[in-house]
Short mmCIF file of C-alpha atoms in Angstrom, two decimals:
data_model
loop_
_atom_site.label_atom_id
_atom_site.label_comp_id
_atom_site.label_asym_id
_atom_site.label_seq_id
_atom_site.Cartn_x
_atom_site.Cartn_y
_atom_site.Cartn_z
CA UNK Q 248 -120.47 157.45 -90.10
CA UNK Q 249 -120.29 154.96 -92.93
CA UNK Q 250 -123.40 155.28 -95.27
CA UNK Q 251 -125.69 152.13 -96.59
CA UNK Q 252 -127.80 152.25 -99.57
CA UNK Q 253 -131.00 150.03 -99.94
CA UNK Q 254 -133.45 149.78 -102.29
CA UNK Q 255 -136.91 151.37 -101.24
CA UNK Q 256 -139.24 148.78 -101.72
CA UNK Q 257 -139.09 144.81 -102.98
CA UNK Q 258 -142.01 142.54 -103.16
CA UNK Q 259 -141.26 138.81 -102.86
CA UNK Q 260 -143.57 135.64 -103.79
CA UNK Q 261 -144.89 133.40 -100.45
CA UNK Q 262 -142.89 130.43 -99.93
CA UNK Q 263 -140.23 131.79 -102.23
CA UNK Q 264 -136.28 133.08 -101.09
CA UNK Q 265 -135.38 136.56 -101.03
CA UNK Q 266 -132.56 138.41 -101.34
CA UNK Q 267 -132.46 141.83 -99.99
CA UNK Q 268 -129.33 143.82 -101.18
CA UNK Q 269 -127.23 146.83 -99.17
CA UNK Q 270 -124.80 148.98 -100.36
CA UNK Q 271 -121.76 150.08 -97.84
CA UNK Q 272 -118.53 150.96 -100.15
CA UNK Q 273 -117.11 153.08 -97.29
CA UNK Q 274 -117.16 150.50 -94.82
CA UNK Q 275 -114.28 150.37 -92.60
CA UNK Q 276 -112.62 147.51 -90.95
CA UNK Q 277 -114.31 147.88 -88.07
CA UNK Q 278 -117.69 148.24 -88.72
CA UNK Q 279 -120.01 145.37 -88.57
CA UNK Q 280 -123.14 144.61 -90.57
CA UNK Q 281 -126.53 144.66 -88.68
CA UNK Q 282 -129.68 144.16 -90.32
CA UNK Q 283 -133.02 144.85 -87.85
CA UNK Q 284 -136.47 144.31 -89.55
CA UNK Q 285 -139.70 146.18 -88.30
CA UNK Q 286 -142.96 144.41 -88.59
CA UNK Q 287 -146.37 146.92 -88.82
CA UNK Q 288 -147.11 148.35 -85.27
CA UNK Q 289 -144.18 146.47 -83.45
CA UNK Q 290 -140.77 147.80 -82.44
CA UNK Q 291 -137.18 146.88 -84.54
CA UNK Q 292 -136.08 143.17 -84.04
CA UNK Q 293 -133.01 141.94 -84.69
CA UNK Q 294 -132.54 139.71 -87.44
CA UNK Q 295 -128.59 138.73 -87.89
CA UNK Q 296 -125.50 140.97 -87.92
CA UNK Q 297 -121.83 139.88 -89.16
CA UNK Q 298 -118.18 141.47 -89.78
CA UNK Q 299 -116.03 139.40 -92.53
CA UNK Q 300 -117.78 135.75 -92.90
CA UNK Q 301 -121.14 134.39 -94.24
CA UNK Q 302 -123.20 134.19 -90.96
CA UNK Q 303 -126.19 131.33 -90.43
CA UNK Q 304 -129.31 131.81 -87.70
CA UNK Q 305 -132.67 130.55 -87.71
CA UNK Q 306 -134.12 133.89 -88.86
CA UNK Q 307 -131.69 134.07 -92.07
CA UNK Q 308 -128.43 134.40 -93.41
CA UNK Q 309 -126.35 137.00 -94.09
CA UNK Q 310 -124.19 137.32 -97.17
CA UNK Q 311 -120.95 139.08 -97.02
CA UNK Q 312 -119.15 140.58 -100.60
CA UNK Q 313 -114.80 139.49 -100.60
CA UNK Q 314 -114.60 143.50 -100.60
CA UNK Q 315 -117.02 144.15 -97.54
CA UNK Q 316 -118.80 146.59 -99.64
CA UNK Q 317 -122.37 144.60 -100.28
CA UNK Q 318 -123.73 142.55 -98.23
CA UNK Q 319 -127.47 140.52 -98.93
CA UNK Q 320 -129.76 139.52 -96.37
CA UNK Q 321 -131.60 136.14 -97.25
CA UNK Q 322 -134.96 134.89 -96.00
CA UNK Q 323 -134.86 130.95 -97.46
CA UNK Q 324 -138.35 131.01 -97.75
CA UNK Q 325 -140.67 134.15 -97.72
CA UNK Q 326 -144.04 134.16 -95.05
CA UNK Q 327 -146.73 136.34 -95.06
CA UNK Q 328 -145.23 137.31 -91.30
CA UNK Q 329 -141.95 138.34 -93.18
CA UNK Q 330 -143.52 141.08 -94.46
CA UNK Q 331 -141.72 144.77 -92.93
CA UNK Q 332 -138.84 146.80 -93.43
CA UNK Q 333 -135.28 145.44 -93.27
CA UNK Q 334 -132.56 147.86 -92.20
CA UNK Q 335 -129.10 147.26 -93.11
CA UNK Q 336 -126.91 148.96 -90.35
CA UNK Q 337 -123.24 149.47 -90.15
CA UNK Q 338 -122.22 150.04 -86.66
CA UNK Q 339 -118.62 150.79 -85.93
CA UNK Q 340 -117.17 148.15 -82.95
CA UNK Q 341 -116.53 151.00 -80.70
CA UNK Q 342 -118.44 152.12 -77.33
CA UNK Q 343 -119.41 155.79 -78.67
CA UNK Q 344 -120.99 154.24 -81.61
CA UNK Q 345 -124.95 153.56 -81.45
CA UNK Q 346 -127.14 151.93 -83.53
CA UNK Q 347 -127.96 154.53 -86.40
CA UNK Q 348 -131.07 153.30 -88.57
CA UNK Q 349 -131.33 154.78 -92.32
CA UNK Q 350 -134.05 154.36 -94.77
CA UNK Q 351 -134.66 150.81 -94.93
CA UNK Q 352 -136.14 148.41 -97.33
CA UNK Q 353 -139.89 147.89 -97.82
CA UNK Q 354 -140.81 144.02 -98.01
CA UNK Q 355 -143.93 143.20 -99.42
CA UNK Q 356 -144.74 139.71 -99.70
CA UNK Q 357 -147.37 138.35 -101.68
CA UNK Q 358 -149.53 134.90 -101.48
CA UNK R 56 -139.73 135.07 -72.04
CA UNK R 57 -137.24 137.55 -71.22
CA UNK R 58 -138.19 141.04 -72.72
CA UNK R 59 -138.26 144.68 -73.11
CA UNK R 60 -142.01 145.72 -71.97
CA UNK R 61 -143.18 149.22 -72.37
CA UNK R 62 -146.32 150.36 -70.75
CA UNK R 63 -148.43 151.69 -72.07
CA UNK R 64 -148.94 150.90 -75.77
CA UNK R 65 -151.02 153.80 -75.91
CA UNK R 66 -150.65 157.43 -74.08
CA UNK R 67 -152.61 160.58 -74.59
CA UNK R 68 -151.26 163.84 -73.42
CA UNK R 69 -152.26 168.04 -73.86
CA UNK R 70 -150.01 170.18 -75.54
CA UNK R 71 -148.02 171.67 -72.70
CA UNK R 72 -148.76 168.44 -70.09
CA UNK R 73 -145.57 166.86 -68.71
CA UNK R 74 -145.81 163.51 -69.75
CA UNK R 75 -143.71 159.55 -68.27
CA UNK R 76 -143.37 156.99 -70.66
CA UNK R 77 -142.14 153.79 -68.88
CA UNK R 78 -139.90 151.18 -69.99
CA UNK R 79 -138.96 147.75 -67.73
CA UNK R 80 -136.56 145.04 -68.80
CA UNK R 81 -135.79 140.95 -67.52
CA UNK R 82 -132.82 140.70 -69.33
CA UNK R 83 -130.75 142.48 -67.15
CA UNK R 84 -128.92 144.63 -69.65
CA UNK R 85 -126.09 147.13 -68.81
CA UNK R 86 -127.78 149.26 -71.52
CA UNK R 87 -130.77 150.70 -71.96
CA UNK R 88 -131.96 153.51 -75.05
CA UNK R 89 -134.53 155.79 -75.85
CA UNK R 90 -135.70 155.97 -79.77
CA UNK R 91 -138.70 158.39 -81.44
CA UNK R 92 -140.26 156.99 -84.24
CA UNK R 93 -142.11 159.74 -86.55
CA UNK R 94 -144.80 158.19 -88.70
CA UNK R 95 -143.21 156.92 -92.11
CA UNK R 96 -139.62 157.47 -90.72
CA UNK R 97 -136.60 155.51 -89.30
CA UNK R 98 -136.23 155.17 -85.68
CA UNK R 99 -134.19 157.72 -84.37
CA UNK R 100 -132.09 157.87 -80.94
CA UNK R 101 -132.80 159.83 -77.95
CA UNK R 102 -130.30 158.78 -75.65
CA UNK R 103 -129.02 155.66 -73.74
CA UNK R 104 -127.54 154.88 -70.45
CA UNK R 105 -124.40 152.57 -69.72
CA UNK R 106 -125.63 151.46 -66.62
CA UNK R 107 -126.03 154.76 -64.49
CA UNK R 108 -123.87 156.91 -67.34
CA UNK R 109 -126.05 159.24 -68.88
CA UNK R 110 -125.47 159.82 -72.80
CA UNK R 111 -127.57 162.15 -74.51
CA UNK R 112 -127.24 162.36 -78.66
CA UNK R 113 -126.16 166.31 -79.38
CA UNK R 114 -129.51 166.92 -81.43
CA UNK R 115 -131.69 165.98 -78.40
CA UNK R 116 -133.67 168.52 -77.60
CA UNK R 117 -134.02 169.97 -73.78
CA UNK R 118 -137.54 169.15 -73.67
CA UNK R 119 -136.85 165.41 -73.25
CA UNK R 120 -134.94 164.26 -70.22
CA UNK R 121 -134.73 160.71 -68.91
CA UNK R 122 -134.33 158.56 -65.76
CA UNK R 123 -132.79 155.22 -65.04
CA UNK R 124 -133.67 154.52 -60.69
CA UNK R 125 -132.20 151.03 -61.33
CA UNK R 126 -131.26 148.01 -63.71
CA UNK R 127 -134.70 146.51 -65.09
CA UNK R 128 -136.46 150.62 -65.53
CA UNK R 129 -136.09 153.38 -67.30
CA UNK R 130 -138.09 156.45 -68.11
CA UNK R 131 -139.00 158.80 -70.75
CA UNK R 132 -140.00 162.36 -69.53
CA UNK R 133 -141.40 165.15 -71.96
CA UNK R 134 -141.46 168.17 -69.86
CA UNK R 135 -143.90 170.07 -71.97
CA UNK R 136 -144.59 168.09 -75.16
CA UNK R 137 -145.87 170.08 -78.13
CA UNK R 138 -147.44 168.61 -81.30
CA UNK R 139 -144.36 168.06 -83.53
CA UNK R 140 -143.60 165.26 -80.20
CA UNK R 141 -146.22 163.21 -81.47
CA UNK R 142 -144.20 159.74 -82.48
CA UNK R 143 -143.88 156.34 -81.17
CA UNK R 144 -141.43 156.21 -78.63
CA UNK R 145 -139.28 152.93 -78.00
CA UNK R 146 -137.19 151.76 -75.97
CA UNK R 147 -134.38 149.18 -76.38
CA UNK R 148 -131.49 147.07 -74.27
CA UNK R 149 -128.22 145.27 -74.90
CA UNK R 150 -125.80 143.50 -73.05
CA UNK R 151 -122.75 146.10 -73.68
CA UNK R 152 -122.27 149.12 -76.18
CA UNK R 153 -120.03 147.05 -78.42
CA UNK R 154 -121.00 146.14 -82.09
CA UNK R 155 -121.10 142.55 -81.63
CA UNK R 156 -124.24 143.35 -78.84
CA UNK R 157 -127.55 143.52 -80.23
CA UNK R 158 -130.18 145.61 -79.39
CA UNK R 159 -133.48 144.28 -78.09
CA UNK R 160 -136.67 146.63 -78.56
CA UNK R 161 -139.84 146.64 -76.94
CA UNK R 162 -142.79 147.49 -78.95
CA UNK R 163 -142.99 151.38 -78.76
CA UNK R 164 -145.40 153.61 -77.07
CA UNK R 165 -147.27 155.74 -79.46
CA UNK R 166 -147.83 159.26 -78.00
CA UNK R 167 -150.31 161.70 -79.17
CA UNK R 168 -150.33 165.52 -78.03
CA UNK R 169 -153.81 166.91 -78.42
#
């Protein structure tokens, strides 16, 4: 399975944009690019996923490299509420392939 | 709201004590999952059903079996749960198995094993 790398831990500003980074240089061409986030004492909930092209929701937007080897998760403006950790996810567009969750990013945000 | 509800939030059990964890969905997925959550890790998958199609992941141990009776439930069952069990336990949906599906959780039920 294609590996991503994130950074442990970030702390962001209230009110202020982050950008939370993933590494996936052995993506293949058929994996998309999910990113879950996991508030304290609540399950996973899905944030935004895409394959080649910048993608747009109400949540956040996703940020694809040319090379599909990065990709950056942006929250426009940074809550209190924001505050969990982010999983970047490659998942390969293929019935056999689940939802695999690695080590995740840490967001602290602070007021 | 349509949602992924698992009862209860909460569930004590003795080392040894077969134990049900429920799960019930309204979004009428073809796909249902089983995660454990151990404190300070990543989610990590159980198994899932395809509508009645049973798939268990190959590092699943024996102690943990599941049920699906229809569409909107699904069931956890430890058969004799010893300590190392202790996790939150969640369950999750989707539409199909494909990438472009995503998955839906419910908010966990933590287990303790006294």
């Amino acid at each position: 399975d294609a590996k991503t790398t994130q950074p442990n831990s970030m702390e962001s500003n209230e009110e202020e944009p982050v950008h939370l980074p993933c590494n996936h240089s052995t993506i293949s061409g058929t994996d998309y690019i999910h990113w879950y986030r996991q508030l304290p004492s609540q399950g996973p909930e899905y944030v935004i996923h895409g394959l080649t092209s910048n993608v747009n929701n109400r949540m956040a937007s996703l940020a694809i490299a040319e090379d599909r080897k990065s990709s950056t998760l942006i929250l426009h403006r940074a809550t209190l509420r924001d505050a969990a950790v982010y999983y970047c996810i490659l998942r390969e567009n293929n019935a056999g392939n689940m939802l695999t969750f690695g080590g995740g990013t840490r967001l602290m945000v602070k007021p | 709201d349509a949602m992924v509800i698992q009862n209860p939030r909460y569930q004590v059990t003795q080392f040894g004590k077969p134990v049900t964890l429920s799960c019930s969905q309204t979004l009428n997925h073809n796909v249902m999952y089983w995660y454990q959550q151990k404190s300070s890790q990543a989610p990590k998958l159980l198994f899932h059903y395809y509508d009645k199609d049973f798939n268990n992941e190959a590092d699943t141990p024996d102690n943990f079996q599941s049920r699906r009776p229809n569409t909107s439930f699904c069931f956890l069952d430890i058969r004799s749960p010893g300590l190392g069990d202790a996790a939150m336990y969640l369950c999750a949906t989707s539409k199909d198995r494909g990438a472009n599906s995503p998955l839906h959780f419910g908010n966990g039920t933590r287990l303790t094993v006294t």
